[in-house]
Short mmCIF file of C-alpha atoms in Angstrom, two decimals:
data_model
loop_
_atom_site.label_atom_id
_atom_site.label_comp_id
_atom_site.label_asym_id
_atom_site.label_seq_id
_atom_site.Cartn_x
_atom_site.Cartn_y
_atom_site.Cartn_z
CA MET A 394 55.45 173.82 52.25
CA GLY A 395 56.02 177.38 50.97
CA ARG A 396 58.63 179.95 52.04
CA LEU A 397 59.44 179.84 55.72
CA PHE A 398 61.40 183.10 56.23
CA HIS A 399 61.41 186.66 54.88
CA SER A 400 64.26 187.31 52.47
CA THR A 401 66.91 189.95 53.12
CA SER A 402 65.53 192.08 50.32
CA SER A 403 62.06 192.17 51.89
CA THR A 404 63.61 193.24 55.21
CA SER A 405 65.53 196.01 53.47
CA ALA A 406 62.35 197.21 51.81
CA ILE A 407 60.64 197.46 55.16
CA MET A 408 63.60 199.37 56.56
CA GLN A 409 63.34 201.90 53.68
CA GLN A 410 59.62 202.45 54.23
CA THR A 411 59.70 203.00 57.99
CA SER A 412 61.40 205.26 60.45
CA LEU A 413 62.04 202.41 62.96
CA PRO A 414 65.69 201.85 63.93
CA GLU A 415 67.51 199.05 62.11
CA SER A 416 67.94 197.08 65.34
CA SER A 417 64.18 197.16 65.97
CA LEU A 418 63.48 195.92 62.47
CA ARG A 419 65.96 193.07 62.91
CA SER A 420 64.20 192.19 66.16
CA LEU A 421 60.83 192.11 64.40
CA ASP A 422 62.29 189.97 61.64
CA ALA A 423 63.74 187.53 64.22
CA GLN A 424 60.39 187.32 66.00
CA GLN A 425 58.61 186.65 62.71
CA ARG A 426 61.09 183.89 61.88
CA TYR A 427 60.57 182.40 65.34
CA ILE A 428 56.77 182.37 64.90
CA GLN A 429 57.10 180.75 61.48
CA GLY A 430 59.54 178.26 62.94
CA MET A 431 57.01 177.30 65.60
CA GLU A 432 54.37 176.88 62.89
CA LEU A 433 56.74 174.56 61.04
CA LEU A 434 57.32 172.59 64.24
CA VAL A 435 53.57 171.98 64.59
CA THR A 436 53.57 170.27 61.21
CA VAL A 437 56.75 168.36 62.02
CA VAL A 438 55.34 167.11 65.33
CA GLN A 439 52.44 165.59 63.41
CA GLU A 440 54.81 163.98 60.89
CA LEU A 441 57.07 162.57 63.60
CA SER A 442 54.09 161.15 65.50
CA LEU A 443 53.35 159.00 62.44
CA ALA A 444 56.95 157.84 61.94
CA ARG A 445 57.41 154.10 62.44
CA ASN A 446 61.12 153.70 61.67
CA LEU A 447 64.44 155.47 62.14
CA GLU A 448 64.83 156.26 58.43
CA THR A 449 61.63 158.32 58.39
CA ILE A 450 62.64 160.21 61.53
CA THR A 451 66.11 161.07 60.24
CA GLU A 452 64.75 162.35 56.93
CA ILE A 453 62.26 164.64 58.71
CA VAL A 454 64.77 165.88 61.28
CA ARG A 455 67.69 166.70 58.98
CA LYS A 456 65.50 168.75 56.63
CA THR A 457 63.58 170.52 59.39
CA ALA A 458 66.66 171.38 61.45
CA ARG A 459 68.20 173.25 58.52
CA LYS A 460 64.98 175.13 57.67
CA LEU A 461 64.39 176.28 61.25
CA THR A 462 67.54 178.43 61.35
CA GLN A 463 68.38 178.98 57.68
CA ALA A 464 71.55 177.01 58.33
CA ASP A 465 73.93 175.78 55.63
CA GLY A 466 73.98 172.29 57.08
CA ALA A 467 72.28 170.08 59.64
CA THR A 468 73.24 166.70 61.07
CA PHE A 469 71.45 164.04 63.10
CA VAL A 470 73.66 162.24 65.63
CA LEU A 471 72.83 159.19 67.75
CA LYS A 472 74.68 157.80 70.74
CA ASP A 473 76.30 154.46 69.93
CA GLY A 474 78.01 153.21 73.06
CA ASP A 475 81.06 155.45 73.56
CA PHE A 476 80.76 156.82 70.02
CA CYS A 477 78.77 159.46 68.19
CA TYR A 478 77.15 158.00 65.08
CA TYR A 479 76.41 160.65 62.45
CA VAL A 480 73.28 159.03 61.05
CA ASP A 481 72.24 161.58 58.42
CA GLU A 482 72.85 165.13 57.21
CA ASP A 483 71.42 167.88 55.01
CA ALA A 484 74.20 170.25 53.95
CA ILE A 485 75.63 172.29 51.07
CA SER A 486 78.51 169.83 50.91
CA PRO A 487 79.27 166.45 52.55
CA LEU A 488 80.08 166.30 56.24
CA TRP A 489 80.37 163.04 58.21
CA LYS A 490 77.28 161.00 57.30
CA GLY A 491 77.65 157.36 58.32
CA GLN A 492 80.86 157.95 60.35
CA ARG A 493 81.49 157.30 64.04
CA PHE A 494 83.69 159.37 66.34
CA PRO A 495 84.57 158.87 70.02
CA GLN A 496 82.33 161.00 72.22
CA SER A 497 85.41 162.39 73.93
CA ILE A 498 86.66 164.18 70.78
CA CYS A 499 83.49 165.45 69.07
CA ILE A 500 81.14 168.28 69.92
CA GLY A 501 78.16 165.92 69.69
CA GLY A 502 79.65 163.88 72.51
CA TRP A 503 80.26 167.04 74.59
CA CYS A 504 76.65 168.10 74.05
CA MET A 505 75.32 164.70 75.17
CA ARG A 506 77.66 164.42 78.16
CA SER A 507 76.91 167.94 79.37
CA ARG A 508 73.17 167.52 78.60
CA GLN A 509 72.85 171.09 77.36
CA PRO A 510 72.88 173.04 74.09
CA VAL A 511 76.14 174.44 72.82
CA VAL A 512 76.67 177.50 70.56
CA ILE A 513 80.07 178.01 68.94
CA PRO A 514 80.43 181.21 66.85
CA ASP A 515 83.96 180.31 65.68
CA VAL A 516 85.03 176.68 65.35
CA GLU A 517 88.67 177.77 64.99
CA GLY A 518 88.76 179.26 68.46
CA ASP A 519 87.02 176.62 70.57
CA GLU A 520 89.07 173.93 72.26
CA ARG A 521 86.11 171.51 72.20
CA ILE A 522 86.29 171.36 68.41
CA PRO A 523 88.65 168.82 66.74
CA ILE A 524 89.73 171.39 64.18
CA ALA A 525 91.50 168.84 61.97
CA ALA A 526 88.12 167.23 61.26
CA TYR A 527 86.41 170.58 60.61
CA ARG A 528 89.03 172.28 58.38
CA PRO A 529 88.13 170.29 55.23
CA THR A 530 84.48 171.34 55.64
CA PHE A 531 82.62 174.60 55.04
CA ILE A 532 81.77 175.01 58.73
CA LYS A 533 82.61 178.31 60.45
CA SER A 534 79.95 178.35 63.21
CA LEU A 535 77.63 175.81 64.78
CA ALA A 536 74.90 175.14 67.32
CA MET A 537 74.04 171.73 68.74
CA VAL A 538 71.30 170.54 71.12
CA PRO A 539 70.89 167.19 72.91
CA ILE A 540 68.10 164.78 72.07
CA ARG A 541 66.54 164.28 75.51
CA THR A 542 68.23 166.36 78.20
CA GLN A 543 67.85 163.58 80.78
CA ASN A 544 70.11 160.72 79.67
CA PRO A 545 70.63 162.01 76.09
CA ILE A 546 70.42 159.53 73.24
CA GLY A 547 71.65 161.80 70.47
CA ALA A 548 72.07 165.36 69.24
CA ILE A 549 70.97 167.67 66.42
CA GLY A 550 73.53 170.08 64.99
CA ASN A 551 73.28 173.12 62.70
CA TYR A 552 76.25 174.59 60.78
CA TRP A 553 76.90 177.90 59.02
CA ALA A 554 79.40 178.63 56.26
CA LYS A 555 79.81 182.23 57.47
CA PRO A 556 80.36 183.37 61.05
CA HIS A 557 77.05 183.21 62.87
CA VAL A 558 75.98 183.42 66.50
CA ALA A 559 72.89 181.26 66.99
CA THR A 560 70.21 183.28 68.75
CA PRO A 561 68.32 182.02 71.83
CA GLU A 562 65.23 181.70 69.61
CA GLU A 563 67.11 179.50 67.14
CA VAL A 564 68.40 177.31 69.97
CA ARG A 565 64.88 177.00 71.43
CA LEU A 566 63.53 175.92 68.04
CA LEU A 567 66.26 173.30 67.68
CA GLN A 568 65.70 172.05 71.23
CA ALA A 569 61.94 171.77 70.61
CA LEU A 570 62.69 169.70 67.51
CA ALA A 571 65.10 167.53 69.53
CA ASP A 572 62.53 166.98 72.28
CA THR A 573 59.93 165.92 69.72
CA THR A 574 62.49 163.67 68.06
CA SER A 575 63.15 162.00 71.41
CA VAL A 576 59.48 161.07 71.75
CA ALA A 577 59.39 159.80 68.15
CA LEU A 578 62.47 157.61 68.72
CA GLU A 579 60.96 156.15 71.87
CA ASN A 580 57.73 155.43 69.97
CA VAL A 581 59.69 153.68 67.23
CA GLN A 582 61.38 151.53 69.86
CA VAL A 583 58.00 150.61 71.35
CA TYR A 584 56.53 149.81 67.91
CA THR A 585 59.60 147.77 67.01
CA GLU A 586 59.33 145.76 70.24
CA LEU A 587 55.61 145.23 69.70
CA GLU A 588 56.16 144.10 66.12
CA GLN A 589 58.85 141.68 67.30
CA ARG A 590 56.50 140.33 69.96
CA VAL A 591 53.81 139.87 67.32
CA ARG A 592 56.28 138.04 65.08
CA ASP A 593 57.43 135.87 67.97
CA ARG A 594 53.84 135.16 68.99
CA THR A 595 52.88 134.34 65.42
CA HIS A 596 55.82 131.94 65.18
CA GLU A 597 54.78 130.31 68.46
CA LEU A 598 51.19 129.97 67.26
CA GLN A 599 52.33 128.45 63.97
CA ALA A 600 54.47 125.96 65.86
CA ALA A 601 51.60 125.20 68.23
CA ASN A 602 49.22 124.71 65.30
CA GLN A 603 51.66 122.32 63.67
CA GLU A 604 51.87 120.36 66.91
CA LEU A 605 48.07 120.30 67.14
CA GLU A 606 47.81 119.06 63.57
CA ALA A 607 50.34 116.32 64.34
CA PHE A 608 48.44 115.47 67.51
CA ALA A 609 45.14 115.32 65.64
CA TYR A 610 46.71 113.06 63.03
CA THR A 611 48.04 110.80 65.78
CA LEU A 612 44.58 110.62 67.32
CA SER A 613 42.90 109.90 64.02
CA HIS A 614 45.32 107.28 62.75
CA ASP A 615 48.10 106.09 65.03
CA LEU A 616 45.87 105.60 68.09
CA ARG A 617 42.72 104.44 66.38
CA SER A 618 44.45 101.71 64.37
CA PRO A 619 45.53 99.61 67.38
CA LEU A 620 42.15 100.27 69.04
CA THR A 621 40.41 98.95 65.95
CA ILE A 622 42.57 95.82 66.08
CA LEU A 623 41.88 95.42 69.80
CA SER A 624 38.16 95.83 69.28
CA GLY A 625 38.17 93.36 66.39
CA TYR A 626 40.05 90.63 68.29
CA SER A 627 37.87 91.06 71.38
CA SER A 628 34.77 90.69 69.19
CA VAL A 629 36.23 87.50 67.67
CA LEU A 630 36.91 86.16 71.16
CA GLN A 631 33.37 87.00 72.17
CA MET A 632 31.85 85.20 69.18
CA ARG A 633 34.11 82.16 68.84
CA TYR A 634 35.41 81.38 72.30
CA ALA A 635 32.71 82.62 74.65
CA GLN A 636 31.81 79.03 75.59
CA GLN A 637 35.41 78.32 76.64
CA LEU A 638 35.58 81.29 78.98
CA ASP A 639 34.38 81.26 82.57
CA ASN A 640 32.40 84.18 84.01
CA GLN A 641 35.54 86.00 85.09
CA GLY A 642 37.03 85.66 81.59
CA LYS A 643 33.82 86.98 80.03
CA ASP A 644 33.88 89.90 82.46
CA TYR A 645 37.47 90.70 81.49
CA LEU A 646 36.47 90.67 77.82
CA ALA A 647 33.52 92.95 78.48
CA GLN A 648 35.78 95.37 80.34
CA ILE A 649 38.18 95.43 77.38
CA GLN A 650 35.33 96.26 75.02
CA LYS A 651 34.06 99.00 77.32
CA ALA A 652 37.54 100.48 77.59
CA VAL A 653 37.95 100.48 73.81
CA THR A 654 34.58 102.19 73.40
CA ARG A 655 35.44 104.78 76.06
CA ILE A 656 38.82 105.57 74.48
CA ASN A 657 37.22 105.91 71.05
CA LEU A 658 34.69 108.35 72.49
CA GLN A 659 37.47 110.35 74.10
CA ILE A 660 39.37 110.47 70.81
CA GLU A 661 36.24 111.68 69.03
CA GLY A 662 35.77 114.32 71.73
CA MET A 663 39.35 115.59 71.41
CA LEU A 664 39.04 115.73 67.63
CA LEU A 665 35.80 117.69 68.05
CA LEU A 666 37.55 120.10 70.42
CA HIS A 667 40.38 120.49 67.90
CA HIS A 668 37.89 121.15 65.12
CA VAL A 669 35.99 123.71 67.19
CA LYS A 670 39.16 125.71 67.87
CA ARG A 671 40.13 125.86 64.19
CA ALA A 672 36.81 125.83 62.33
CA ASP A 673 35.93 128.91 60.28
CA ILE A 674 32.91 130.82 61.58
CA SER A 675 30.13 131.23 59.03
CA CYS A 676 27.84 133.85 60.54
CA GLN A 677 24.14 133.66 59.70
CA THR A 678 20.74 134.00 61.33
CA VAL A 679 19.96 130.86 63.33
CA ASP A 680 16.54 129.82 64.67
CA LEU A 681 17.56 128.30 67.98
CA SER A 682 13.96 127.48 68.95
CA SER A 683 13.47 125.28 65.89
CA MET A 684 16.91 123.70 66.34
CA ALA A 685 16.18 122.88 69.99
CA ARG A 686 12.86 121.22 69.14
CA GLU A 687 14.62 118.97 66.60
CA ILE A 688 17.22 117.94 69.17
CA ILE A 689 14.59 117.20 71.84
CA ALA A 690 12.61 115.14 69.30
CA ASN A 691 15.72 113.03 68.60
CA LEU A 692 16.36 112.54 72.32
CA GLN A 693 12.76 111.48 72.84
CA ALA A 694 12.94 109.04 69.93
CA GLY A 695 16.03 107.44 71.48
CA ASP A 696 14.33 107.09 74.87
CA PRO A 697 10.59 106.75 74.16
CA ALA A 698 9.76 105.39 77.62
CA ARG A 699 10.60 108.66 79.33
CA CYS A 700 7.98 111.29 79.98
CA VAL A 701 9.64 114.72 80.00
CA GLU A 702 8.00 118.12 80.19
CA VAL A 703 9.78 120.41 77.73
CA ALA A 704 9.27 124.18 77.42
CA ILE A 705 11.01 125.90 74.50
CA ALA A 706 10.39 129.60 74.00
CA ASP A 707 9.40 130.78 70.53
CA SER A 708 11.49 133.06 68.30
CA LEU A 709 14.86 132.50 69.93
CA ILE A 710 16.98 133.92 67.12
CA ALA A 711 20.74 134.54 67.14
CA GLN A 712 23.61 135.34 64.81
CA GLY A 713 26.28 132.65 64.52
CA ASP A 714 27.53 129.50 62.85
CA SER A 715 24.57 127.11 62.58
CA VAL A 716 26.74 123.97 62.70
CA LEU A 717 28.65 125.05 65.80
CA LEU A 718 25.54 126.39 67.55
CA ARG A 719 23.87 123.01 66.99
CA VAL A 720 26.82 121.44 68.83
CA VAL A 721 26.15 123.85 71.72
CA LEU A 722 22.44 123.00 71.95
CA GLU A 723 22.99 119.27 71.45
CA ASN A 724 25.48 119.16 74.33
CA LEU A 725 23.45 121.30 76.72
CA LEU A 726 20.09 119.67 75.98
CA SER A 727 21.62 116.17 76.03
CA ASN A 728 23.15 116.92 79.42
CA ALA A 729 19.83 118.20 80.72
CA TRP A 730 18.18 115.02 79.43
CA LYS A 731 20.89 112.77 80.88
CA TYR A 732 21.30 114.35 84.32
CA SER A 733 17.55 114.50 84.90
CA ALA A 734 17.01 110.83 84.03
CA LYS A 735 16.57 109.84 87.70
CA THR A 736 14.11 112.64 88.46
CA PRO A 737 10.48 111.38 88.61
CA HIS A 738 8.93 114.44 86.97
CA THR A 739 11.52 115.82 84.59
CA ARG A 740 11.26 119.35 83.25
CA ILE A 741 13.62 120.95 80.71
CA GLU A 742 13.31 124.58 79.70
CA PHE A 743 15.01 126.66 77.01
CA GLY A 744 14.46 130.42 77.08
CA TYR A 745 15.90 133.91 77.04
CA ILE A 746 16.40 136.52 79.77
CA GLU A 747 15.96 140.04 78.42
CA ASN A 748 17.72 142.05 81.13
CA SER A 749 20.91 139.97 80.92
CA ALA A 750 20.67 139.24 77.17
CA ALA A 751 21.34 135.56 77.89
CA PHE A 752 19.87 132.28 76.68
CA TYR A 753 19.42 129.56 79.27
CA ILE A 754 18.77 125.81 79.42
CA GLN A 755 17.42 124.58 82.74
CA ASP A 756 16.65 121.14 84.16
CA ASN A 757 15.54 119.80 87.54
CA GLY A 758 17.97 116.89 87.63
CA ALA A 759 21.07 115.93 89.59
CA GLY A 760 22.69 119.38 89.56
CA PHE A 761 26.19 119.79 91.01
CA ASP A 762 28.13 121.50 93.78
CA MET A 763 29.02 125.08 92.76
CA ASN A 764 32.29 124.77 94.69
CA HIS A 765 33.53 122.70 91.75
CA ALA A 766 32.08 124.93 89.01
CA ASP A 767 35.59 126.03 87.90
CA LYS A 768 36.14 122.52 86.49
CA LEU A 769 32.92 122.57 84.51
CA PHE A 770 34.27 123.72 81.15
CA GLN A 771 37.70 122.08 81.37
CA PRO A 772 38.44 119.06 79.12
CA PHE A 773 38.13 115.64 80.82
CA GLN A 774 36.82 117.15 84.06
CA ARG A 775 33.74 115.43 85.47
CA LEU A 776 31.56 116.42 88.43
CA HIS A 777 29.70 113.10 88.60
CA ASP A 778 30.84 109.52 88.86
CA ARG A 779 31.07 107.71 85.52
CA GLN A 780 29.10 104.82 87.00
CA GLN A 781 26.14 107.16 87.57
CA PHE A 782 26.27 109.20 84.37
CA SER A 783 28.24 108.32 81.25
CA GLY A 784 30.35 110.83 79.33
CA ASN A 785 33.86 111.71 78.27
CA GLY A 786 34.23 115.17 79.81
CA ILE A 787 34.63 116.91 76.44
CA GLY A 788 31.14 118.21 75.69
CA LEU A 789 31.05 121.29 77.91
CA ALA A 790 34.65 122.16 77.01
CA SER A 791 33.61 122.22 73.34
CA VAL A 792 30.55 124.32 74.18
CA ALA A 793 32.70 126.87 76.01
CA ARG A 794 35.12 127.14 73.05
CA ILE A 795 32.25 127.67 70.62
CA ILE A 796 30.65 130.38 72.76
CA GLU A 797 34.03 132.13 73.10
CA ARG A 798 34.48 132.05 69.33
CA HIS A 799 31.09 133.76 69.05
CA SER A 800 32.36 136.52 71.40
CA GLY A 801 29.98 135.35 74.10
CA ARG A 802 30.31 133.84 77.53
CA ILE A 803 28.84 130.86 79.35
CA TRP A 804 28.23 130.16 83.04
CA ALA A 805 26.09 127.93 85.21
CA GLU A 806 24.10 127.91 88.44
CA ALA A 807 23.22 124.69 90.22
CA ALA A 808 22.79 122.83 93.48
CA PRO A 809 23.05 119.07 94.21
CA ASP A 810 19.76 117.28 93.44
CA ARG A 811 18.09 120.59 92.57
CA GLY A 812 18.95 120.83 88.89
CA ALA A 813 21.20 123.09 86.88
CA THR A 814 20.84 126.13 84.64
CA PHE A 815 23.35 126.96 81.94
CA PHE A 816 23.43 130.53 80.63
CA PHE A 817 25.16 131.71 77.46
CA THR A 818 25.25 134.91 75.41
CA LEU A 819 25.27 135.31 71.64
CA SER A 820 24.74 138.22 69.27
CA MET A 821 20.99 138.59 68.75
CA ALA A 822 19.64 139.05 65.25
CA ASN A 823 18.17 142.46 64.48
CA GLY A 824 14.40 142.52 64.55
#
């Protein structure tokens, strides 16, 4: 960092070459040291702003404190309950690094309790000094400033091996360092708390993921196995003993089979939702127009008797995961197809709105009441009676999760018996 202060010899040389009084030259030298000290503090402020732990702060502070005043020793003290903890030091010989003293008997404690700097030219003649602790050391004079004057959390001390009266400029430099140190310590506390929160959150997420994996395994194996047995036995009953059952018995059997089918569909939906939340996103350019036409062709092939007017805009291109985006279009287009089944002249449209940068899929079917729109993308929530329109209440929840994972959003506008329009945003491909 280079030399911080003029040497005594350089000052003497100036005195020999000028007619200024010695006191004036000393004043100039003190001002120059103060300016250089402030320049050093600018660098130190930057270093302390980057500190992320107490060890880094103490290393910066102990070295800087000594340089600022050309002291023979510097110490960094922190408040530890009713004690002063001498965290670190930079001195010509050992002092009290790592030791703790009651605040009531050490000058660091006095400085923190009084919330003001203290200058002691002679440690032998000050009743605040526990002289028995100082006699084995080199210390003859000292200056100490509190770290944070309001509710101090520590102190910074400078020591001299020869009698020295710390100047107001030296005290101001030390106090500026202490004030900067206070901010750095508070930042470290904030970073430490944030890191702990991140660790806690990560642990919670790991635990939640383990629970989800266990849940998915239960769905895939433990629940499906008895359902498979139930479905198999009901099929055997249907084939072998149908003639022995009356109409009510046959109806009971049919209800069992429907229930098994419905539960299996719900399990598949929950597994899909689980997959959507955890699947890796493989971003690529996706031709949504072409994908939509394929889906509509499959829907038409499965219901050839229906006559549906379909309008799909050309060149609807987006960036995203092609597999997951197909799930989005299959759900939205299948819903449009399903909920417009009772409309005499069905029309389904897929397009893009430039001013809102949103894709949309619109139908003129059953629609829904917007007062219940908050339930639309929640798992197992249905806005229509199952007897009117089949479904497991998972599709739109999966769509919403996929759109969220593509950093987009989805919403809907509708009215009963006047159709529905679903809007969603995705990152558009360049060009």
